PDB file of C-alpha atoms in Angstrom:
ATOM      1  CA  MET A 170      -0.886 -14.296  14.197  1.00  0.00           C
ATOM      2  CA  GLN A 171       1.383 -16.928  12.316  1.00  0.00           C
ATOM      3  CA  ARG A 172       2.318 -14.801   9.905  1.00  0.00           C
ATOM      4  CA  ILE A 173       3.110 -11.986  12.137  1.00  0.00           C
ATOM      5  CA  GLN A 174       5.362 -14.319  13.685  1.00  0.00           C
ATOM      6  CA  ALA A 175       7.164 -15.499  10.327  1.00  0.00           C
ATOM      7  CA  LEU A 176       7.788 -11.680   9.799  1.00  0.00           C
ATOM      8  CA  SER A 177       9.242 -11.709  13.069  1.00  0.00           C
ATOM      9  CA  ASN A 178      11.672 -14.826  12.343  1.00  0.00           C
ATOM     10  CA  GLN A 179      12.830 -12.816   9.467  1.00  0.00           C
ATOM     11  CA  PHE A 180      15.047 -10.918  11.776  1.00  0.00           C
ATOM     12  CA  ASN A 181      15.847 -13.740  14.077  1.00  0.00           C
ATOM     13  CA  PRO A 182      19.180 -15.471  13.413  1.00  0.00           C
ATOM     14  CA  THR A 183      18.380 -18.101  16.216  1.00  0.00           C
ATOM     15  CA  ILE A 184      15.434 -19.614  14.252  1.00  0.00           C
ATOM     16  CA  ALA A 185      16.178 -22.131  11.460  1.00  0.00           C
ATOM     17  CA  PRO A 186      14.316 -21.750   7.715  1.00  0.00           C
ATOM     18  CA  PRO A 187      11.720 -24.311   7.078  1.00  0.00           C
ATOM     19  CA  ALA A 188      13.187 -27.046   4.923  1.00  0.00           C
ATOM     20  CA  GLY A 189      13.323 -26.691   1.484  1.00  0.00           C
ATOM     21  CA  ASN A 190      13.187 -23.141   1.888  1.00  0.00           C
ATOM     22  CA  VAL A 191      15.353 -20.766  -0.447  1.00  0.00           C
ATOM     23  CA  THR A 192      17.530 -18.365   1.603  1.00  0.00           C
ATOM     24  CA  TYR A 193      17.709 -14.878   0.536  1.00  0.00           C
ATOM     25  CA  PRO A 194      19.524 -11.965   1.483  1.00  0.00           C
ATOM     26  CA  TRP A 195      18.997 -10.020   5.036  1.00  0.00           C
ATOM     27  CA  VAL A 196      15.724  -8.611   3.517  1.00  0.00           C
ATOM     28  CA  MET A 197      13.935 -11.663   2.836  1.00  0.00           C
ATOM     29  CA  LYS A 198      15.780 -14.406   4.911  1.00  0.00           C
ATOM     30  CA  TYR A 199      12.743 -17.227   4.921  1.00  0.00           C
ATOM     31  CA  PRO A 200      10.280 -15.855   2.500  1.00  0.00           C
ATOM     32  CA  ASP A 201       6.555 -16.797   3.347  1.00  0.00           C
ATOM     33  CA  PHE A 202       5.417 -18.058  -0.103  1.00  0.00           C
ATOM     34  CA  PHE A 203       2.127 -17.351  -0.983  1.00  0.00           C
ATOM     35  CA  PRO A 204      -0.424 -19.254  -3.862  1.00  0.00           C
ATOM     36  CA  PHE A 205      -1.435 -16.616  -6.063  1.00  0.00           C
ATOM     37  CA  GLU A 206      -3.867 -17.928  -8.667  1.00  0.00           C
ATOM     38  CA  GLN A 207      -4.002 -15.435 -11.013  1.00  0.00           C
ATOM     39  CA  VAL A 208      -6.896 -14.714 -13.119  1.00  0.00           C
ATOM     40  CA  GLY A 209      -5.834 -12.851 -15.817  1.00  0.00           C
ATOM     41  CA  ASN A 210      -4.726  -9.002 -16.462  1.00  0.00           C
ATOM     42  CA  LEU A 211      -6.048  -5.455 -15.667  1.00  0.00           C
ATOM     43  CA  LYS A 212      -7.286  -4.514 -19.062  1.00  0.00           C
ATOM     44  CA  GLY A 213     -10.882  -2.742 -19.092  1.00  0.00           C
ATOM     45  CA  LYS A 214     -10.742  -2.961 -15.068  1.00  0.00           C
ATOM     46  CA  THR A 215     -11.489   0.749 -13.195  1.00  0.00           C
ATOM     47  CA  VAL A 216      -8.935   1.081 -10.326  1.00  0.00           C
ATOM     48  CA  ILE A 217      -9.620   3.869  -7.746  1.00  0.00           C
ATOM     49  CA  ILE A 218      -6.900   4.991  -5.825  1.00  0.00           C
ATOM     50  CA  SER A 219      -6.712   7.757  -2.967  1.00  0.00           C
ATOM     51  CA  GLY A 220      -3.502   9.672  -2.855  1.00  0.00           C
ATOM     52  CA  GLY A 221      -2.461   8.824  -6.235  1.00  0.00           C
ATOM     53  CA  SER A 222      -0.941  11.993  -7.686  1.00  0.00           C
ATOM     54  CA  ARG A 223       2.805  10.804  -6.846  1.00  0.00           C
ATOM     55  CA  GLY A 224       4.616   8.192  -4.868  1.00  0.00           C
ATOM     56  CA  ILE A 225       3.553   4.544  -4.572  1.00  0.00           C
ATOM     57  CA  GLY A 226      -0.269   5.400  -5.348  1.00  0.00           C
ATOM     58  CA  LEU A 227       0.797   6.608  -8.630  1.00  0.00           C
ATOM     59  CA  ALA A 228       3.519   3.806  -9.267  1.00  0.00           C
ATOM     60  CA  ILE A 229       0.363   1.033  -8.758  1.00  0.00           C
ATOM     61  CA  GLY A 230      -1.737   3.397 -11.262  1.00  0.00           C
ATOM     62  CA  ILE A 231       0.919   3.585 -13.944  1.00  0.00           C
ATOM     63  CA  ARG A 232       1.044  -0.306 -13.729  1.00  0.00           C
ATOM     64  CA  ALA A 233      -2.438  -0.875 -13.961  1.00  0.00           C
ATOM     65  CA  ALA A 234      -2.746   1.445 -17.281  1.00  0.00           C
ATOM     66  CA  LYS A 235       0.220  -0.643 -18.571  1.00  0.00           C
ATOM     67  CA  ASP A 236      -2.551  -3.467 -18.816  1.00  0.00           C
ATOM     68  CA  GLY A 237      -5.197  -0.858 -20.101  1.00  0.00           C
ATOM     69  CA  ALA A 238      -7.133  -0.622 -17.145  1.00  0.00           C
ATOM     70  CA  ASN A 239      -9.016   2.842 -16.245  1.00  0.00           C
ATOM     71  CA  VAL A 240      -7.224   4.722 -13.188  1.00  0.00           C
ATOM     72  CA  VAL A 241      -9.103   7.527 -11.355  1.00  0.00           C
ATOM     73  CA  ILE A 242      -6.559   9.462  -9.289  1.00  0.00           C
ATOM     74  CA  LEU A 243      -7.797  11.137  -6.208  1.00  0.00           C
ATOM     75  CA  ALA A 244      -5.837  13.758  -4.791  1.00  0.00           C
ATOM     76  CA  LYS A 245      -5.698  17.413  -3.599  1.00  0.00           C
ATOM     77  CA  THR A 246      -2.752  18.449  -5.425  1.00  0.00           C
ATOM     78  CA  VAL A 247      -4.219  20.954  -8.404  1.00  0.00           C
ATOM     79  CA  ASP A 248      -1.147  23.293  -8.575  1.00  0.00           C
ATOM     80  CA  PRO A 249       2.347  22.277  -8.162  1.00  0.00           C
ATOM     81  CA  HIS A 250       3.918  22.254  -4.790  1.00  0.00           C
ATOM     82  CA  PRO A 251       7.140  23.387  -4.015  1.00  0.00           C
ATOM     83  CA  LYS A 252       8.389  20.090  -2.388  1.00  0.00           C
ATOM     84  CA  LEU A 253       6.350  17.687  -3.596  1.00  0.00           C
ATOM     85  CA  PRO A 254       6.353  16.395  -7.124  1.00  0.00           C
ATOM     86  CA  GLY A 255       3.301  15.859  -8.932  1.00  0.00           C
ATOM     87  CA  THR A 256      -0.247  17.350  -9.438  1.00  0.00           C
ATOM     88  CA  ILE A 257      -3.393  15.542 -10.768  1.00  0.00           C
ATOM     89  CA  ALA A 258      -2.874  16.448 -14.384  1.00  0.00           C
ATOM     90  CA  SER A 259       0.651  15.345 -14.081  1.00  0.00           C
ATOM     91  CA  ALA A 260      -0.832  12.012 -12.960  1.00  0.00           C
ATOM     92  CA  CYS A 261      -3.118  11.982 -15.364  1.00  0.00           C
ATOM     93  CA  ALA A 262      -0.859  12.397 -18.040  1.00  0.00           C
ATOM     94  CA  GLU A 263       1.715   9.645 -17.062  1.00  0.00           C
ATOM     95  CA  ILE A 264      -1.515   6.913 -16.966  1.00  0.00           C
ATOM     96  CA  GLU A 265      -2.582   7.964 -20.512  1.00  0.00           C
ATOM     97  CA  LYS A 266       1.067   7.547 -21.491  1.00  0.00           C
ATOM     98  CA  ALA A 267       1.281   4.340 -20.082  1.00  0.00           C
ATOM     99  CA  GLY A 268      -1.533   2.808 -22.112  1.00  0.00           C
ATOM    100  CA  GLY A 269      -4.523   3.425 -19.726  1.00  0.00           C
ATOM    101  CA  LYS A 270      -7.594   5.832 -19.748  1.00  0.00           C
ATOM    102  CA  SER A 271      -7.707   8.458 -16.937  1.00  0.00           C
ATOM    103  CA  LEU A 272      -9.798  10.602 -14.684  1.00  0.00           C
ATOM    104  CA  GLY A 273      -8.521  13.052 -11.949  1.00  0.00           C
ATOM    105  CA  ILE A 274     -10.877  14.420  -9.320  1.00  0.00           C
ATOM    106  CA  GLN A 275      -9.472  16.439  -6.941  1.00  0.00           C
ATOM    107  CA  CYS A 276     -10.862  14.965  -3.863  1.00  0.00           C
ATOM    108  CA  ASP A 277      -9.895  15.482   0.571  1.00  0.00           C
ATOM    109  CA  ILE A 278     -11.004  12.234   1.535  1.00  0.00           C
ATOM    110  CA  ARG A 279     -11.430  13.572   4.735  1.00  0.00           C
ATOM    111  CA  PHE A 280     -14.902  14.799   3.823  1.00  0.00           C
ATOM    112  CA  GLU A 281     -17.451  12.147   2.819  1.00  0.00           C
ATOM    113  CA  LYS A 282     -19.299  14.371   0.201  1.00  0.00           C
ATOM    114  CA  ASP A 283     -16.046  14.710  -1.469  1.00  0.00           C
ATOM    115  CA  ILE A 284     -15.748  10.688  -1.898  1.00  0.00           C
ATOM    116  CA  GLN A 285     -19.031  10.302  -2.532  1.00  0.00           C
ATOM    117  CA  ALA A 286     -18.984  12.709  -5.642  1.00  0.00           C
ATOM    118  CA  ALA A 287     -15.784  11.275  -6.268  1.00  0.00           C
ATOM    119  CA  VAL A 288     -17.257   7.791  -6.836  1.00  0.00           C
ATOM    120  CA  GLN A 289     -20.121   8.765  -8.457  1.00  0.00           C
ATOM    121  CA  LYS A 290     -18.027  10.858 -11.197  1.00  0.00           C
ATOM    122  CA  THR A 291     -16.228   7.321 -11.609  1.00  0.00           C
ATOM    123  CA  VAL A 292     -19.314   5.338 -12.274  1.00  0.00           C
ATOM    124  CA  GLU A 293     -20.749   7.710 -14.402  1.00  0.00           C
ATOM    125  CA  THR A 294     -17.115   7.409 -16.622  1.00  0.00           C
ATOM    126  CA  PHE A 295     -16.646   4.044 -16.296  1.00  0.00           C
ATOM    127  CA  GLY A 296     -19.656   2.075 -15.654  1.00  0.00           C
ATOM    128  CA  GLY A 297     -18.598   0.878 -12.521  1.00  0.00           C
ATOM    129  CA  ILE A 298     -15.107   0.050 -10.015  1.00  0.00           C
ATOM    130  CA  ASP A 299     -13.021  -2.875  -9.785  1.00  0.00           C
ATOM    131  CA  ILE A 300     -10.203  -2.145  -7.469  1.00  0.00           C
ATOM    132  CA  VAL A 301      -9.986   0.572  -4.639  1.00  0.00           C
ATOM    133  CA  VAL A 302      -6.391   1.072  -3.738  1.00  0.00           C
ATOM    134  CA  ASN A 303      -6.153   3.088  -0.224  1.00  0.00           C
ATOM    135  CA  SER A 304      -2.941   4.995  -0.815  1.00  0.00           C
ATOM    136  CA  ALA A 305      -3.440   8.417   0.710  1.00  0.00           C
ATOM    137  CA  SER A 306      -1.966   8.660   4.128  1.00  0.00           C
ATOM    138  CA  ALA A 307      -0.570  11.144   6.756  1.00  0.00           C
ATOM    139  CA  ILE A 308       2.599  11.103   8.684  1.00  0.00           C
ATOM    140  CA  SER A 309       4.164  12.639  11.659  1.00  0.00           C
ATOM    141  CA  LEU A 310       6.776  10.471  13.662  1.00  0.00           C
ATOM    142  CA  THR A 311       6.423  12.637  16.776  1.00  0.00           C
ATOM    143  CA  ASP A 312       6.097  10.979  20.529  1.00  0.00           C
ATOM    144  CA  THR A 313       2.822  11.630  22.427  1.00  0.00           C
ATOM    145  CA  GLU A 314       4.193  15.310  24.064  1.00  0.00           C
ATOM    146  CA  SER A 315       4.891  16.561  20.520  1.00  0.00           C
ATOM    147  CA  THR A 316       1.883  15.500  18.874  1.00  0.00           C
ATOM    148  CA  ASP A 317      -0.578  18.595  18.517  1.00  0.00           C
ATOM    149  CA  MET A 318      -4.137  17.366  18.311  1.00  0.00           C
ATOM    150  CA  LYS A 319      -4.454  19.044  14.964  1.00  0.00           C
ATOM    151  CA  LYS A 320      -1.507  16.541  13.565  1.00  0.00           C
ATOM    152  CA  TYR A 321      -3.061  13.503  15.371  1.00  0.00           C
ATOM    153  CA  ASP A 322      -6.573  14.370  13.648  1.00  0.00           C
ATOM    154  CA  LEU A 323      -5.304  14.733  10.235  1.00  0.00           C
ATOM    155  CA  MET A 324      -3.509  11.122  10.357  1.00  0.00           C
ATOM    156  CA  HIS A 325      -6.357   9.346  11.580  1.00  0.00           C
ATOM    157  CA  GLN A 326      -8.768  11.334   9.584  1.00  0.00           C
ATOM    158  CA  ILE A 327      -6.734  10.471   6.086  1.00  0.00           C
ATOM    159  CA  ASN A 328      -5.495   7.276   7.267  1.00  0.00           C
ATOM    160  CA  THR A 329      -7.771   5.090   9.098  1.00  0.00           C
ATOM    161  CA  ARG A 330     -11.617   7.623   8.476  1.00  0.00           C
ATOM    162  CA  GLY A 331     -10.290   7.936   5.121  1.00  0.00           C
ATOM    163  CA  THR A 332      -9.678   4.490   4.266  1.00  0.00           C
ATOM    164  CA  TYR A 333     -12.874   3.065   5.904  1.00  0.00           C
ATOM    165  CA  LEU A 334     -14.925   5.929   4.083  1.00  0.00           C
ATOM    166  CA  MET A 335     -13.329   5.215   0.618  1.00  0.00           C
ATOM    167  CA  SER A 336     -13.844   1.400   1.048  1.00  0.00           C
ATOM    168  CA  LYS A 337     -17.571   1.826   2.296  1.00  0.00           C
ATOM    169  CA  THR A 338     -18.658   4.220  -0.377  1.00  0.00           C
ATOM    170  CA  CYS A 339     -16.891   1.914  -3.146  1.00  0.00           C
ATOM    171  CA  ILE A 340     -18.306  -1.721  -1.935  1.00  0.00           C
ATOM    172  CA  PRO A 341     -21.685  -1.567  -3.469  1.00  0.00           C
ATOM    173  CA  TYR A 342     -20.157  -1.294  -6.930  1.00  0.00           C
ATOM    174  CA  LEU A 343     -17.124  -3.920  -5.973  1.00  0.00           C
ATOM    175  CA  LYS A 344     -19.851  -6.296  -5.140  1.00  0.00           C
ATOM    176  CA  LYS A 345     -20.552  -6.295  -9.092  1.00  0.00           C
ATOM    177  CA  SER A 346     -17.435  -6.871  -9.953  1.00  0.00           C
ATOM    178  CA  SER A 347     -16.125  -9.977 -11.665  1.00  0.00           C
ATOM    179  CA  ASN A 348     -12.765  -9.941  -9.404  1.00  0.00           C
ATOM    180  CA  PRO A 349     -12.939  -6.879  -6.751  1.00  0.00           C
ATOM    181  CA  HIS A 350     -10.260  -6.199  -4.584  1.00  0.00           C
ATOM    182  CA  ILE A 351      -9.659  -3.506  -1.733  1.00  0.00           C
ATOM    183  CA  LEU A 352      -5.576  -3.153  -1.229  1.00  0.00           C
ATOM    184  CA  ASN A 353      -4.457  -0.826   1.795  1.00  0.00           C
ATOM    185  CA  LEU A 354      -0.984   0.353   1.821  1.00  0.00           C
ATOM    186  CA  SER A 355      -0.783  -0.361   5.410  1.00  0.00           C
ATOM    187  CA  PRO A 356       1.651  -2.674   7.663  1.00  0.00           C
ATOM    188  CA  PRO A 357       1.062  -6.211   9.380  1.00  0.00           C
ATOM    189  CA  LEU A 358      -0.606  -5.796  12.956  1.00  0.00           C
ATOM    190  CA  ASN A 359       2.628  -6.142  14.740  1.00  0.00           C
ATOM    191  CA  MET A 360       1.626  -5.577  18.656  1.00  0.00           C
ATOM    192  CA  GLN A 361       5.722  -4.878  19.845  1.00  0.00           C
ATOM    193  CA  SER A 362       5.643  -1.707  21.811  1.00  0.00           C
ATOM    194  CA  LYS A 363       8.779  -0.745  20.310  1.00  0.00           C
ATOM    195  CA  TRP A 364       6.887   0.426  17.070  1.00  0.00           C
ATOM    196  CA  PHE A 365       3.752   2.418  19.242  1.00  0.00           C
ATOM    197  CA  ALA A 366       6.248   4.196  21.898  1.00  0.00           C
ATOM    198  CA  PRO A 367       8.390   6.642  19.723  1.00  0.00           C
ATOM    199  CA  HIS A 368       4.992   7.793  17.529  1.00  0.00           C
ATOM    200  CA  ILE A 369       2.302   6.147  19.066  1.00  0.00           C
ATOM    201  CA  ALA A 370      -0.133   8.740  17.234  1.00  0.00           C
ATOM    202  CA  TYR A 371       1.136   7.982  13.715  1.00  0.00           C
ATOM    203  CA  THR A 372       0.998   3.825  14.512  1.00  0.00           C
ATOM    204  CA  MET A 373      -2.390   3.876  15.814  1.00  0.00           C
ATOM    205  CA  ALA A 374      -3.899   5.791  12.502  1.00  0.00           C
ATOM    206  CA  LYS A 375      -1.726   3.415  10.115  1.00  0.00           C
ATOM    207  CA  TYR A 376      -2.949   0.101  12.248  1.00  0.00           C
ATOM    208  CA  GLY A 377      -6.577   1.549  11.818  1.00  0.00           C
ATOM    209  CA  MET A 378      -5.945   0.656   7.942  1.00  0.00           C
ATOM    210  CA  SER A 379      -4.925  -2.808   8.586  1.00  0.00           C
ATOM    211  CA  MET A 380      -7.789  -3.223  11.315  1.00  0.00           C
ATOM    212  CA  CYS A 381      -9.999  -2.362   8.137  1.00  0.00           C
ATOM    213  CA  VAL A 382      -8.129  -5.339   6.026  1.00  0.00           C
ATOM    214  CA  LEU A 383      -8.880  -7.662   8.969  1.00  0.00           C
ATOM    215  CA  GLY A 384     -12.272  -6.830   9.614  1.00  0.00           C
ATOM    216  CA  MET A 385     -13.353  -6.104   5.810  1.00  0.00           C
ATOM    217  CA  SER A 386     -11.517  -9.371   4.708  1.00  0.00           C
ATOM    218  CA  GLU A 387     -13.855 -11.365   6.893  1.00  0.00           C
ATOM    219  CA  GLU A 388     -17.135  -8.958   6.719  1.00  0.00           C
ATOM    220  CA  PHE A 389     -16.866  -9.597   2.723  1.00  0.00           C
ATOM    221  CA  ARG A 390     -15.530 -13.118   2.168  1.00  0.00           C
ATOM    222  CA  ASN A 391     -16.153 -14.633  -0.986  1.00  0.00           C
ATOM    223  CA  GLN A 392     -17.202 -11.053  -2.401  1.00  0.00           C
ATOM    224  CA  ILE A 393     -13.940  -8.852  -2.326  1.00  0.00           C
ATOM    225  CA  GLY A 394     -10.802  -9.592  -1.529  1.00  0.00           C
ATOM    226  CA  VAL A 395      -9.154  -7.229   0.983  1.00  0.00           C
ATOM    227  CA  ASN A 396      -5.531  -7.313   1.637  1.00  0.00           C
ATOM    228  CA  ALA A 397      -2.880  -4.927   2.854  1.00  0.00           C
ATOM    229  CA  LEU A 398       0.511  -4.302   0.986  1.00  0.00           C
ATOM    230  CA  TRP A 399       3.640  -3.044   2.817  1.00  0.00           C
ATOM    231  CA  PRO A 400       7.230  -2.576   2.001  1.00  0.00           C
ATOM    232  CA  ARG A 401      10.306  -4.433   3.684  1.00  0.00           C
ATOM    233  CA  THR A 402      12.501  -1.694   3.042  1.00  0.00           C
ATOM    234  CA  SER A 403      12.194   2.391   2.764  1.00  0.00           C
ATOM    235  CA  ILE A 404      10.796   3.115  -0.744  1.00  0.00           C
ATOM    236  CA  ALA A 405      11.778   6.339  -2.233  1.00  0.00           C
ATOM    237  CA  THR A 406       8.939   8.604  -2.076  1.00  0.00           C
ATOM    238  CA  ALA A 407       8.449  12.709  -0.805  1.00  0.00           C
ATOM    239  CA  ALA A 408       7.660  11.402   2.479  1.00  0.00           C
ATOM    240  CA  VAL A 409      11.271   9.655   2.748  1.00  0.00           C
ATOM    241  CA  GLN A 410      12.921  12.453   1.362  1.00  0.00           C
ATOM    242  CA  ASN A 411      11.153  15.376   3.302  1.00  0.00           C
ATOM    243  CA  VAL A 412      10.509  13.632   6.612  1.00  0.00           C
ATOM    244  CA  LEU A 413      12.753  10.493   7.054  1.00  0.00           C
ATOM    245  CA  GLY A 414      15.870  10.971   6.241  1.00  0.00           C
ATOM    246  CA  GLY A 415      16.583  13.082   2.864  1.00  0.00           C
ATOM    247  CA  ASP A 416      19.282  12.069   0.237  1.00  0.00           C
ATOM    248  CA  SER A 417      20.971   9.388   2.381  1.00  0.00           C
ATOM    249  CA  MET A 418      17.743   7.428   3.224  1.00  0.00           C
ATOM    250  CA  MET A 419      16.571   7.926  -0.600  1.00  0.00           C
ATOM    251  CA  GLN A 420      19.885   5.919  -1.537  1.00  0.00           C
ATOM    252  CA  ALA A 421      19.494   3.059   1.086  1.00  0.00           C
ATOM    253  CA  SER A 422      15.691   2.732  -0.227  1.00  0.00           C
ATOM    254  CA  ARG A 423      14.128   0.613  -3.102  1.00  0.00           C
ATOM    255  CA  ASN A 424      11.847   2.330  -5.882  1.00  0.00           C
ATOM    256  CA  VAL A 425       8.237   2.325  -5.922  1.00  0.00           C
ATOM    257  CA  GLU A 426       8.118   0.085  -8.840  1.00  0.00           C
ATOM    258  CA  ILE A 427       8.677  -3.093  -6.319  1.00  0.00           C
ATOM    259  CA  MET A 428       5.210  -1.981  -4.610  1.00  0.00           C
ATOM    260  CA  ALA A 429       3.442  -1.489  -8.119  1.00  0.00           C
ATOM    261  CA  ASP A 430       4.542  -4.782  -9.175  1.00  0.00           C
ATOM    262  CA  SER A 431       3.763  -6.472  -6.267  1.00  0.00           C
ATOM    263  CA  ALA A 432       0.028  -4.839  -6.134  1.00  0.00           C
ATOM    264  CA  HIS A 433      -0.404  -6.010  -9.566  1.00  0.00           C
ATOM    265  CA  VAL A 434       0.411  -9.501  -8.688  1.00  0.00           C
ATOM    266  CA  ILE A 435      -2.264  -9.056  -5.767  1.00  0.00           C
ATOM    267  CA  LEU A 436      -4.812  -7.387  -7.652  1.00  0.00           C
ATOM    268  CA  THR A 437      -4.747  -9.825 -10.824  1.00  0.00           C
ATOM    269  CA  SER A 438      -5.257 -12.907  -8.192  1.00  0.00           C
ATOM    270  CA  CYS A 439      -8.386 -14.509  -7.435  1.00  0.00           C
ATOM    271  CA  HIS A 440     -10.882 -12.192  -4.916  1.00  0.00           C
ATOM    272  CA  LYS A 441     -11.856 -15.344  -2.939  1.00  0.00           C
ATOM    273  CA  LYS A 442      -8.400 -17.346  -2.358  1.00  0.00           C
ATOM    274  CA  THR A 443      -6.220 -13.942  -1.894  1.00  0.00           C
ATOM    275  CA  THR A 444      -7.729 -11.992   1.186  1.00  0.00           C
ATOM    276  CA  GLY A 445      -7.055 -11.290   4.769  1.00  0.00           C
ATOM    277  CA  ASN A 446      -3.435 -11.272   3.908  1.00  0.00           C
ATOM    278  CA  PHE A 447      -0.568  -8.825   5.334  1.00  0.00           C
ATOM    279  CA  PHE A 448       1.559  -8.702   2.447  1.00  0.00           C
ATOM    280  CA  ILE A 449       5.164  -7.531   2.336  1.00  0.00           C
ATOM    281  CA  ASP A 450       6.174  -6.684  -1.131  1.00  0.00           C
ATOM    282  CA  ASP A 451       9.483  -8.459  -2.036  1.00  0.00           C
ATOM    283  CA  GLU A 452       7.454 -11.699  -0.627  1.00  0.00           C
ATOM    284  CA  VAL A 453       4.562 -11.294  -3.073  1.00  0.00           C
ATOM    285  CA  LEU A 454       7.269 -11.029  -5.960  1.00  0.00           C
ATOM    286  CA  ALA A 455       9.218 -14.263  -4.370  1.00  0.00           C
ATOM    287  CA  SER A 456       5.820 -16.025  -4.555  1.00  0.00           C
ATOM    288  CA  VAL A 457       5.812 -15.895  -8.080  1.00  0.00           C
ATOM    289  CA  GLY A 458       9.049 -16.696  -9.402  1.00  0.00           C
ATOM    290  CA  VAL A 459      11.258 -13.120  -8.556  1.00  0.00           C
ATOM    291  CA  LYS A 460      14.751 -13.893  -7.161  1.00  0.00           C
ATOM    292  CA  ASP A 461      16.636 -11.017  -8.410  1.00  0.00           C
ATOM    293  CA  PHE A 462      15.730  -7.599  -6.669  1.00  0.00           C
ATOM    294  CA  SER A 463      18.684  -5.562  -7.838  1.00  0.00           C
ATOM    295  CA  LYS A 464      16.566  -3.742 -10.417  1.00  0.00           C
ATOM    296  CA  TYR A 465      14.431  -2.179  -7.203  1.00  0.00           C
ATOM    297  CA  ARG A 466      17.794  -0.456  -5.393  1.00  0.00           C
ATOM    298  CA  CYS A 467      17.633   3.331  -5.861  1.00  0.00           C
ATOM    299  CA  ASP A 468      21.536   3.121  -6.110  1.00  0.00           C
ATOM    300  CA  PRO A 469      22.925   0.226  -7.880  1.00  0.00           C
ATOM    301  CA  LYS A 470      26.026   0.756  -5.151  1.00  0.00           C
ATOM    302  CA  PHE A 471      24.173  -0.115  -2.090  1.00  0.00           C
ATOM    303  CA  SER A 472      23.794  -4.054  -1.653  1.00  0.00           C
ATOM    304  CA  ASP A 473      20.395  -5.257  -0.328  1.00  0.00           C
ATOM    305  CA  SER A 474      22.227  -5.479   3.084  1.00  0.00           C
ATOM    306  CA  GLN A 475      22.447  -1.849   3.464  1.00  0.00           C
ATOM    307  CA  LEU A 476      19.057  -0.937   2.856  1.00  0.00           C
ATOM    308  CA  ALA A 477      16.949   0.648   5.360  1.00  0.00           C
ATOM    309  CA  PRO A 478      14.128  -1.516   6.433  1.00  0.00           C
ATOM    310  CA  ASP A 479      10.805  -0.020   7.176  1.00  0.00           C
ATOM    311  CA  PHE A 480       8.789   0.568  10.165  1.00  0.00           C
ATOM    312  CA  PHE A 481       6.530  -2.280  11.740  1.00  0.00           C
ATOM    313  CA  ILE A 482       8.685  -5.288  10.354  1.00  0.00           C
TER     314      ILE A 482
END
């Protein structure tokens, strides 16, 4: 709860920053620095990513590939989609171009047999699993009366159940890794009613992913690092373009690289000392010395104070 309060304080001008802290633009007034202990890079590590054919998941895969990682892309898109960029094949091509080895697997994480087969194929190909990134997610920002049960079930099957099932299936292999991590792209558990009332079904589904972090980080303490990562601002993805606000919201967003770079910091840190955290992207980078975040702005004409804040923080 202390970390949740610290996140809330970011937007409370009546609370003075602790002595000695650096003051940043409004998007990160009082950064909560974390003492990351880095243990090398991801060369030769096997990273399996759900929802990895586009957006943040793909960006995390490309960043890992730059180290020479084996990146496994789990996704549903084989043929090009009219509104969504990227396919499994195009994602694998980007991984290879970045310097990694790729394996693309068509997989619907709602189904246990799909995940079991994908994990088995990964282990057969690369010999094990070091990192799981739960990126796949479904979104419908509808209120209770407007949310049909098909949408409700989809969000919970992909977000909460899919994350739980992916993690559960990979855990026996993660335990054999020298520095295993599970990273869920989910928000801090901020229990203010304002984050539930407009879209309770979506919030429940995303918070289910975060509850996996809360529980599994303690269940597997000293065995697997389990953390969440969430952006402080809107991120320029297909979901933002198609669901949340179109071109104007894209302009007021940061690019996917800020999530990829911050994920890399987490995934290259000691799993025993970095676990049970609900990280925010720019705080992660600030913790390792980054002070200029301008390169992450989609539109350089927008200042940090003009960026759109994300949900839940």
